[in-house]
PDB file of C-alpha atoms in Angstrom:
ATOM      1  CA  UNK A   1      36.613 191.596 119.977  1.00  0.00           C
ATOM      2  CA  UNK A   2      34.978 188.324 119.315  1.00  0.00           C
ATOM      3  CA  UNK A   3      33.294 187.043 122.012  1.00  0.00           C
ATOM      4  CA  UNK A   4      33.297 182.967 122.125  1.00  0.00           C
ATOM      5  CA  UNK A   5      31.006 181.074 124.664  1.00  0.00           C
ATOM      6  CA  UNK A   6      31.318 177.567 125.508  1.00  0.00           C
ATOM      7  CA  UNK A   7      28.396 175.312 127.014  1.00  0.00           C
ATOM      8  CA  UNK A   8      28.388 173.608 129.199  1.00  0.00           C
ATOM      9  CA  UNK A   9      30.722 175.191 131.641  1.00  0.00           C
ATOM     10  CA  UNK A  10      31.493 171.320 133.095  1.00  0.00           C
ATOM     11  CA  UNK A  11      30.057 168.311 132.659  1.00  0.00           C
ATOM     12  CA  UNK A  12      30.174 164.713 133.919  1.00  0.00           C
ATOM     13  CA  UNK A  13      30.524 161.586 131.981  1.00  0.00           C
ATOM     14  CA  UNK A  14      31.721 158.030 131.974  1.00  0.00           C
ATOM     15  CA  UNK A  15      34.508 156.120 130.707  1.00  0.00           C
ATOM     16  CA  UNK A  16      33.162 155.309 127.066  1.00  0.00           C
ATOM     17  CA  UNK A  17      30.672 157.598 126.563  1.00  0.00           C
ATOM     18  CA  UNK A  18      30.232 160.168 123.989  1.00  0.00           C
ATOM     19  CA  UNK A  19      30.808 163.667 124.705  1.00  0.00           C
ATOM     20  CA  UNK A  20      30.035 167.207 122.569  1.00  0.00           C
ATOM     21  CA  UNK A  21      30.899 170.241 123.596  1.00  0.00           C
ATOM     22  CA  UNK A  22      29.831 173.220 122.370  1.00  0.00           C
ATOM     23  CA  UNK A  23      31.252 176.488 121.304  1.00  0.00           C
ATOM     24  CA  UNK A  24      29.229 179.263 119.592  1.00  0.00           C
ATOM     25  CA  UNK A  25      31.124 182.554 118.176  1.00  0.00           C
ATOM     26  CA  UNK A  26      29.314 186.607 118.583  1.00  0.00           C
ATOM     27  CA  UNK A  27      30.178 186.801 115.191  1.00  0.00           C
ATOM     28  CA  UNK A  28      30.606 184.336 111.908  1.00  0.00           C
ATOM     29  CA  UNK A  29      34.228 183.196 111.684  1.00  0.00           C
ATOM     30  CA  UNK A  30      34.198 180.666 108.941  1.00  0.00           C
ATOM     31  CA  UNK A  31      35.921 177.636 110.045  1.00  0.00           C
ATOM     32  CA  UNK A  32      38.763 179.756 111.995  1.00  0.00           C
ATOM     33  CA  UNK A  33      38.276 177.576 115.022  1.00  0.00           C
ATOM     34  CA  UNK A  34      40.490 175.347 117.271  1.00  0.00           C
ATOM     35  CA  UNK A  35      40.021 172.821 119.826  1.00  0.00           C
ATOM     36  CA  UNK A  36      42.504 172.885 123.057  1.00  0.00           C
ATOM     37  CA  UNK A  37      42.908 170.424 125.725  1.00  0.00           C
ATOM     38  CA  UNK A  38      44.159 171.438 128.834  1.00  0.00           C
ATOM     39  CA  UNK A  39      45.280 169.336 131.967  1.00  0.00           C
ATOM     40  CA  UNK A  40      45.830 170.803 135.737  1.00  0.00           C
ATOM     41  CA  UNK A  41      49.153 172.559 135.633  1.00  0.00           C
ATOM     42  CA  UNK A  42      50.343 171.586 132.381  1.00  0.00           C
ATOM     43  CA  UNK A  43      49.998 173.831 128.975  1.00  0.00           C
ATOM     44  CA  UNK A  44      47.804 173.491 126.065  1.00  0.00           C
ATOM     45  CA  UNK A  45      47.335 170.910 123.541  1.00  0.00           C
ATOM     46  CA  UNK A  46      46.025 171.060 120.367  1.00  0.00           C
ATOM     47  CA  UNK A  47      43.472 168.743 119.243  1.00  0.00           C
ATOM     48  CA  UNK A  48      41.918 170.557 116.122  1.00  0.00           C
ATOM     49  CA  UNK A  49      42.097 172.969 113.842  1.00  0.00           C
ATOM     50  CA  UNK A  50      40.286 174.628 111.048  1.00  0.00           C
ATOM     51  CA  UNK A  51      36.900 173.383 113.186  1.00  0.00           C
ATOM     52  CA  UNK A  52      37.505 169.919 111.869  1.00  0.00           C
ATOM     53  CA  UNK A  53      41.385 169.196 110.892  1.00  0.00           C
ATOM     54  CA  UNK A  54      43.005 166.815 113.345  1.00  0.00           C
ATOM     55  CA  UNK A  55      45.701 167.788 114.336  1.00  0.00           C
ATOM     56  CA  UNK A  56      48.872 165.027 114.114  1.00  0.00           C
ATOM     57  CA  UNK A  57      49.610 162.897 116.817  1.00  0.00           C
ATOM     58  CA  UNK A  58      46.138 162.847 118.350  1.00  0.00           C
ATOM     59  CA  UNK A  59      43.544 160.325 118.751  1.00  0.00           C
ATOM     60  CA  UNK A  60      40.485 160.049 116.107  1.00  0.00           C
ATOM     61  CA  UNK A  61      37.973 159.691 118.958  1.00  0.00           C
ATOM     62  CA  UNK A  62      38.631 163.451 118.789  1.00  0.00           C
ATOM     63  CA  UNK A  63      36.454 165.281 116.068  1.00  0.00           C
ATOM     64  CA  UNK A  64      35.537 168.548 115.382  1.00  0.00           C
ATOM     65  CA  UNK A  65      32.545 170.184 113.317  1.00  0.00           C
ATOM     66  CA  UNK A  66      30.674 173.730 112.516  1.00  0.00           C
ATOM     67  CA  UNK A  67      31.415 176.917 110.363  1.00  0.00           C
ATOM     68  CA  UNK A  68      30.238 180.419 110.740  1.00  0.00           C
ATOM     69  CA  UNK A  69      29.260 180.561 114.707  1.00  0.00           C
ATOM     70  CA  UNK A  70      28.473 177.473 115.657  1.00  0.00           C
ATOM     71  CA  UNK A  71      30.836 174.768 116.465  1.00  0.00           C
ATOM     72  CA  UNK A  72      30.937 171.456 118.134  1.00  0.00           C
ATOM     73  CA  UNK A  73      33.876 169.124 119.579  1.00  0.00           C
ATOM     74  CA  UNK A  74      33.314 165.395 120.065  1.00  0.00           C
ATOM     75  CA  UNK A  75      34.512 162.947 122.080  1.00  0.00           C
ATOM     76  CA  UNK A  76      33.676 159.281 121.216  1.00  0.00           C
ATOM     77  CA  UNK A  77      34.557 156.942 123.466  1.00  0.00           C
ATOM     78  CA  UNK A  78      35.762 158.846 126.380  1.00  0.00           C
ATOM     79  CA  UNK A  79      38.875 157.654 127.677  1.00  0.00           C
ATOM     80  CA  UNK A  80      40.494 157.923 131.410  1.00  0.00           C
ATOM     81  CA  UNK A  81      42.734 160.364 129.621  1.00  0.00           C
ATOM     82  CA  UNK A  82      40.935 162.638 128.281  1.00  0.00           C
ATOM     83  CA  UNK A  83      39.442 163.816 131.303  1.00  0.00           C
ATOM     84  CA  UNK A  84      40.518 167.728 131.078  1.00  0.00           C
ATOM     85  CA  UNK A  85      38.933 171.380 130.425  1.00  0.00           C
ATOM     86  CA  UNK A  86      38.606 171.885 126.610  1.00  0.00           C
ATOM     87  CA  UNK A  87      38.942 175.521 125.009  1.00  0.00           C
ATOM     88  CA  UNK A  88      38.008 176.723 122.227  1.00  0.00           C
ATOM     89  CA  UNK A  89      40.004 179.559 120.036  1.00  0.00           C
ATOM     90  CA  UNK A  90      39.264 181.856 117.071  1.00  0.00           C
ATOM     91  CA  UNK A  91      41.779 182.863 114.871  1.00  0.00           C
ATOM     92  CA  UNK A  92      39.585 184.972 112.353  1.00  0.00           C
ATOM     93  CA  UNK A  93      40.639 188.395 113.677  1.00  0.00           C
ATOM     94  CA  UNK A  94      43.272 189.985 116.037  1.00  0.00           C
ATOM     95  CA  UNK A  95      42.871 189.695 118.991  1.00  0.00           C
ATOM     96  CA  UNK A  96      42.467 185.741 118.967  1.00  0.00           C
ATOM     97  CA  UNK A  97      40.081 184.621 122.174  1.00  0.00           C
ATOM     98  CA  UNK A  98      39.069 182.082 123.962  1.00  0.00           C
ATOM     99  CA  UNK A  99      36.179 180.216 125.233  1.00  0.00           C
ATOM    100  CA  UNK A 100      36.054 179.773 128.690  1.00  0.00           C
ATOM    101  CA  UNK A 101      36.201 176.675 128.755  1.00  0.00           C
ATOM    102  CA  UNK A 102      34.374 173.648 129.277  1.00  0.00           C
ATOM    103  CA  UNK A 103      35.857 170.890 132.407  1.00  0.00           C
ATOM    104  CA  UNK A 104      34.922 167.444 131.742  1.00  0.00           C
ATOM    105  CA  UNK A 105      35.198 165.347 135.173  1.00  0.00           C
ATOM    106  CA  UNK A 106      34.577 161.698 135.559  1.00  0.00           C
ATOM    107  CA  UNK A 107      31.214 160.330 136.518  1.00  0.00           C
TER     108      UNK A 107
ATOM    109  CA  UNK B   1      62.701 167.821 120.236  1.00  0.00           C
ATOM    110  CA  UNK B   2      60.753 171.101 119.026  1.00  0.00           C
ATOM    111  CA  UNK B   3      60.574 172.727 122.633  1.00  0.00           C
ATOM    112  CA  UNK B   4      59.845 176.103 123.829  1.00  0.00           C
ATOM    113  CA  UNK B   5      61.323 177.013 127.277  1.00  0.00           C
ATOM    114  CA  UNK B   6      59.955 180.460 129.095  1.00  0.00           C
ATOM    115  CA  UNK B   7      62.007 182.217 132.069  1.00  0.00           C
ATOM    116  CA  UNK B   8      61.706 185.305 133.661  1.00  0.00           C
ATOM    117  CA  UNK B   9      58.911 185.092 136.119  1.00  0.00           C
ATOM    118  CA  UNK B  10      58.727 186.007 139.822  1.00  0.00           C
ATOM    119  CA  UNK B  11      57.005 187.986 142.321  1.00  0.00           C
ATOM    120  CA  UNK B  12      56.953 191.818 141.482  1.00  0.00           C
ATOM    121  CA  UNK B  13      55.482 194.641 143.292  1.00  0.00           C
ATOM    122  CA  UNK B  14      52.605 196.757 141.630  1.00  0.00           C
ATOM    123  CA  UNK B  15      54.041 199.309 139.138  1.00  0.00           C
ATOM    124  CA  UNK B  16      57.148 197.260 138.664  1.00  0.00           C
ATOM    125  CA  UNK B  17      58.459 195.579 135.720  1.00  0.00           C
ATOM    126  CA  UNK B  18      59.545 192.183 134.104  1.00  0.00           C
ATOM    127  CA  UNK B  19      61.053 190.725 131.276  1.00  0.00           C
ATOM    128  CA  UNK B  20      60.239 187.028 130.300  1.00  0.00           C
ATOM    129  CA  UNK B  21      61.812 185.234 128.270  1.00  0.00           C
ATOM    130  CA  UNK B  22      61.133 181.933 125.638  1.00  0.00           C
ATOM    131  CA  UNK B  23      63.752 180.098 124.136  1.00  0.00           C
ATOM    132  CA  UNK B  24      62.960 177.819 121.068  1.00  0.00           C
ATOM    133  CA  UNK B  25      64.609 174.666 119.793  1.00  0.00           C
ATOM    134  CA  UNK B  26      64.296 172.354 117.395  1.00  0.00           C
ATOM    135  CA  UNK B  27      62.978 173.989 114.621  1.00  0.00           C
ATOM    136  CA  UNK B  28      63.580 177.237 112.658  1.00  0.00           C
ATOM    137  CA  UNK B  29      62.319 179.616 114.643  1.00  0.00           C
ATOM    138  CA  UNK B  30      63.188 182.664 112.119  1.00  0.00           C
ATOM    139  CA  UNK B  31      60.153 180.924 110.147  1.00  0.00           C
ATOM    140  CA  UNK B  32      57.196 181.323 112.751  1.00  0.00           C
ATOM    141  CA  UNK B  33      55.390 183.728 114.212  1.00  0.00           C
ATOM    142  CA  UNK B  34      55.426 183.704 118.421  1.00  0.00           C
ATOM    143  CA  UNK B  35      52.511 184.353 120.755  1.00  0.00           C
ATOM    144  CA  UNK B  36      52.245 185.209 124.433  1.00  0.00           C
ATOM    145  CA  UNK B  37      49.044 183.665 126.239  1.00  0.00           C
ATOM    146  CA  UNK B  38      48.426 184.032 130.220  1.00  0.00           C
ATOM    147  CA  UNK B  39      46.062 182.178 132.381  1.00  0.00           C
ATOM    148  CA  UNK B  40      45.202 183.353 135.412  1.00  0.00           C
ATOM    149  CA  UNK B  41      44.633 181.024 138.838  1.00  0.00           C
ATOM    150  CA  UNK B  42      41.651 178.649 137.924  1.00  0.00           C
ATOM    151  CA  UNK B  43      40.770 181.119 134.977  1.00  0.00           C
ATOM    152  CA  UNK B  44      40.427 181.054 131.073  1.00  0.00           C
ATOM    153  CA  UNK B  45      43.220 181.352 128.880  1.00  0.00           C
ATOM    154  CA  UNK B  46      43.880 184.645 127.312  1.00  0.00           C
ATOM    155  CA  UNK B  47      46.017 185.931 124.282  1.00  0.00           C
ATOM    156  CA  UNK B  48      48.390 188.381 125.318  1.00  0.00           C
ATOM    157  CA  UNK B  49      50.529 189.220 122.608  1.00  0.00           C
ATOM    158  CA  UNK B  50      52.113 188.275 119.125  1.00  0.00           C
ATOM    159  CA  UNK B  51      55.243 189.028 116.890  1.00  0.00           C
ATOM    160  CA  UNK B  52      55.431 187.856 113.491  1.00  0.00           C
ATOM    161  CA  UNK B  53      58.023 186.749 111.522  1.00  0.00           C
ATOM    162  CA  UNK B  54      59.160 190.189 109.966  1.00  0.00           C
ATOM    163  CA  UNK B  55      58.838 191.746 113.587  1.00  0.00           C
ATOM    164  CA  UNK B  56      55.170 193.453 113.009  1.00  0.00           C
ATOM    165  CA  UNK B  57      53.447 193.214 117.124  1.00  0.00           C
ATOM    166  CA  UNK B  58      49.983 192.240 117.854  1.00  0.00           C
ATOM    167  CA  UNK B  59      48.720 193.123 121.503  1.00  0.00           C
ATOM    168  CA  UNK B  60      45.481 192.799 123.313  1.00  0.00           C
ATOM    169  CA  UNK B  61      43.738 196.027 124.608  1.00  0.00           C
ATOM    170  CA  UNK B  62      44.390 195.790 128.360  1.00  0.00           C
ATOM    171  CA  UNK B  63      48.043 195.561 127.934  1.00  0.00           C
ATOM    172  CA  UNK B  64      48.792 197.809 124.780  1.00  0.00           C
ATOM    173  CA  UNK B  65      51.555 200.726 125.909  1.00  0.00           C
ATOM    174  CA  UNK B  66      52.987 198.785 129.183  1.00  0.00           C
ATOM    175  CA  UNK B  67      54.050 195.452 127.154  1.00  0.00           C
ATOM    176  CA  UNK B  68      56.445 195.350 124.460  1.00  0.00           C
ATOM    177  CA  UNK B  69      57.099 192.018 122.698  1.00  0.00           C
ATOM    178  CA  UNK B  70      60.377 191.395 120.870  1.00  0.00           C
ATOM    179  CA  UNK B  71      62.645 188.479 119.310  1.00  0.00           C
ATOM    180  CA  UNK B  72      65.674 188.162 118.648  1.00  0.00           C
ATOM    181  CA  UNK B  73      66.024 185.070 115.931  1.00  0.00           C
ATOM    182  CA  UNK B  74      69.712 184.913 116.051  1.00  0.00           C
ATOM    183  CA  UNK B  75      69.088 183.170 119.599  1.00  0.00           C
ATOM    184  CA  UNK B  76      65.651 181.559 118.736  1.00  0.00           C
ATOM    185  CA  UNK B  77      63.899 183.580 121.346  1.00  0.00           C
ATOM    186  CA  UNK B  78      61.841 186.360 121.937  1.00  0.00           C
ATOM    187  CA  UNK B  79      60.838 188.019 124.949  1.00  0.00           C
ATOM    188  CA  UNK B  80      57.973 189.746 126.785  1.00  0.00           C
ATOM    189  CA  UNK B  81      58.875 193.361 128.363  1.00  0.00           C
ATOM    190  CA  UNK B  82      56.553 194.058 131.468  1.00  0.00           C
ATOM    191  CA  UNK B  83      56.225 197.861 132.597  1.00  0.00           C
ATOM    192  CA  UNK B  84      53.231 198.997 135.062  1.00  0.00           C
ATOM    193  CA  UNK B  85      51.943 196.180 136.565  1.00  0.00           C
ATOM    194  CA  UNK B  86      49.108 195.352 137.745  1.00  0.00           C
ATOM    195  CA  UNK B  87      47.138 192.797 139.894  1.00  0.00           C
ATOM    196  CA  UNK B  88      45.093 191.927 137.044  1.00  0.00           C
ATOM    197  CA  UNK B  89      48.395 190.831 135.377  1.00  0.00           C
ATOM    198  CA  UNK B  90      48.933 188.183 137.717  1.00  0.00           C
ATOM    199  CA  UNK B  91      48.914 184.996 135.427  1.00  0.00           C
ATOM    200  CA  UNK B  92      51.061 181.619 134.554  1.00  0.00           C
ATOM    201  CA  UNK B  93      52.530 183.004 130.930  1.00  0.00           C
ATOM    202  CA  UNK B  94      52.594 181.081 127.962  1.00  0.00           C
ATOM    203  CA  UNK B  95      54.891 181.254 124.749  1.00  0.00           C
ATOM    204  CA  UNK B  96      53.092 179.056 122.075  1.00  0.00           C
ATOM    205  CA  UNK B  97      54.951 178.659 118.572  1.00  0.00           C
ATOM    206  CA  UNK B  98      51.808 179.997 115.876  1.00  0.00           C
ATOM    207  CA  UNK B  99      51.499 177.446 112.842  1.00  0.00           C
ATOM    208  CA  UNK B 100      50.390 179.674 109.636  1.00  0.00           C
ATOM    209  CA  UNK B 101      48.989 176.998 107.686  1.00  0.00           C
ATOM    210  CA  UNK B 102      46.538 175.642 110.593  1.00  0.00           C
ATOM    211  CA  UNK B 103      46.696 179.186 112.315  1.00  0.00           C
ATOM    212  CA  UNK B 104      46.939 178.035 115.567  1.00  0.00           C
ATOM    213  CA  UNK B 105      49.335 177.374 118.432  1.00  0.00           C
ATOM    214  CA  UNK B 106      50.800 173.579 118.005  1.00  0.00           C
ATOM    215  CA  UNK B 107      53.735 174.048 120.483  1.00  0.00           C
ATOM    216  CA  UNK B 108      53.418 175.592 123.801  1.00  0.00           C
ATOM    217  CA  UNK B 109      56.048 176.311 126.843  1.00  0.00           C
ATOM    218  CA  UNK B 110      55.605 174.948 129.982  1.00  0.00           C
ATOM    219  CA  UNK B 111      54.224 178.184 131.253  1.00  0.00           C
ATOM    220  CA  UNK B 112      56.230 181.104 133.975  1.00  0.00           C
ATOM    221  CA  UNK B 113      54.457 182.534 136.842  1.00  0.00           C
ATOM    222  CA  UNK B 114      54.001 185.934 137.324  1.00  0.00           C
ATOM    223  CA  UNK B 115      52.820 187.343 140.838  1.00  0.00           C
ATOM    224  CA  UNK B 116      52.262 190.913 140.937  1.00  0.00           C
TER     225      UNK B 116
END
C-alpha cells in the first residue's frame, strides 16, 4: 500500500495568513492526489483534485501543487472558515489512502 | 439536491454483524462508482471499500472476507455487509459518491456510527 505522510501534524496561524501544507507519497503517483477538508463532526469536502484542479464551488484561496511524491496545499489568506484538519488522498492504486492529516487551529 | 444518506449503524457486540446502508439521490447513481470510508474517534480517515459501476468490489486488507459490499441501482443504494467484528472496526462510516474523471470522492454522506 502507499503510504502518504502529511507535515505538519497541526499548526497554528492567523486570520490572513498564508498556509502550506505538505503531503509527500512512499512512492511516485503522478498527479493522483486530492485535497480534503474536514470539520469536527461533519464529512469530507473536497477542495482539489488531480494535485492542482479546483474543485467547483470552492474558494481560489485554495491551491494545490506537486507531481510524483511531493505535494503541497495552500492556503492564501486564511479565513475564519477554513480553520479545519486537511487530508490528503491518493488515487493511483487500490487501496486509495490517506494522510493523516494535518489540523490547522487559530492563532 | 445530489445527497447521499447512510443508515444502519448501532452498537454491536464483538463477532456480530451489520448491514449499513446509503441511499443516493439526485443524480444517476447507475453511472458512479460507490466507496465506503470509516474514521475512527479523533483518527485518520480510511478507505474501506468500493463497488464499481458493473458490480466489480475493491476492499482494503484488514477487512477482506468479513465485509461484502453490494448495490442495488434499481433503489440508488448500495450497502455494506458486516460479519466478525471487531473493536478495531469501531468507526463513523462514510459512503462517498467516486467521480471518474477527477477520481475522487465529491459527495459524501453524513457519516453512521458503528460501536463494536
Amino acid at each position: 500500500d502507499i503510504q502518504m505522510t502529511q507535515s505538519p501534524s497541526s499548526l497554528s496561524a492567523y486570520v490572513g495568513d498564508r498556509v502550506t501544507i505538505t503531503c509527500r507519497a512512499s512512492q511516485s503517483i503522478s498527479s493522483y492526489l486530492n485535497w480534503y477538508q474536514q470539520k469536527p463532526g461533519k464529512a469530507p469536502r473536497l477542495l482539489i483534485y488531480g494535485a492542482s484542479s479546483l474543485q467547483s464551488g470552492v474558494p481560489s484561496r485554495f491551491s494545490g501543487s506537486g507531481s510524483g511524491t511531493d505535494f503541497t496545499l495552500t492556503i492564501s489568506n486564511l479565513q475564519p472558515e477554513d480553520f479545519a484538519t486537511f487530508y490528503c488522498q491518493q488515487s493511483y492504486n487500490t487501496p486509495p489512502t490517506f494522510g493523516q492529516g494535518t489540523k490547522v487551529e487559530i492563532k | 439536491e445530489v445527497q447521499l444518506v447512510e443508515s444502519g449503524g448501532g452498537l454491536v457486540q464483538p463477532g456480530g454483524s451489520l448491514r449499513l446502508s446509503c441511499e443516493a439521490s439526485g443524480f444517476t447513481f447507475s453511472s458512479y462508482d460507490m466507496h465506503w470510508v470509516r474514521q475512527g474517534s479523533g483518527r485518520g480517515l480510511e478507505w474501506v471499500s468500493g463497488i464499481g459501476i458493473a458490480g466489480d468490489t475493491y476492499y482494503v486488507g484488514s477487512v477482506r472476507g468479513r465485509f461484502t459490499i453490494s448495490r442495488d441501482d434499481a433503489k440508488n443504494s448500495f450497502y455494506l455487509q458486516m460479519n466478525g467484528l471487531g473493536g478495531g472496526d469501531t468507526a463513523v462510516y462514510y459512503c462517498a459518491r467516486k467521480v471518474a474523471a477527477e477520481d475522487a470522492y465529491d459527495i459524501w454522506g453524513q457519516g453512521t456510527m458503528v460501536t463494536v
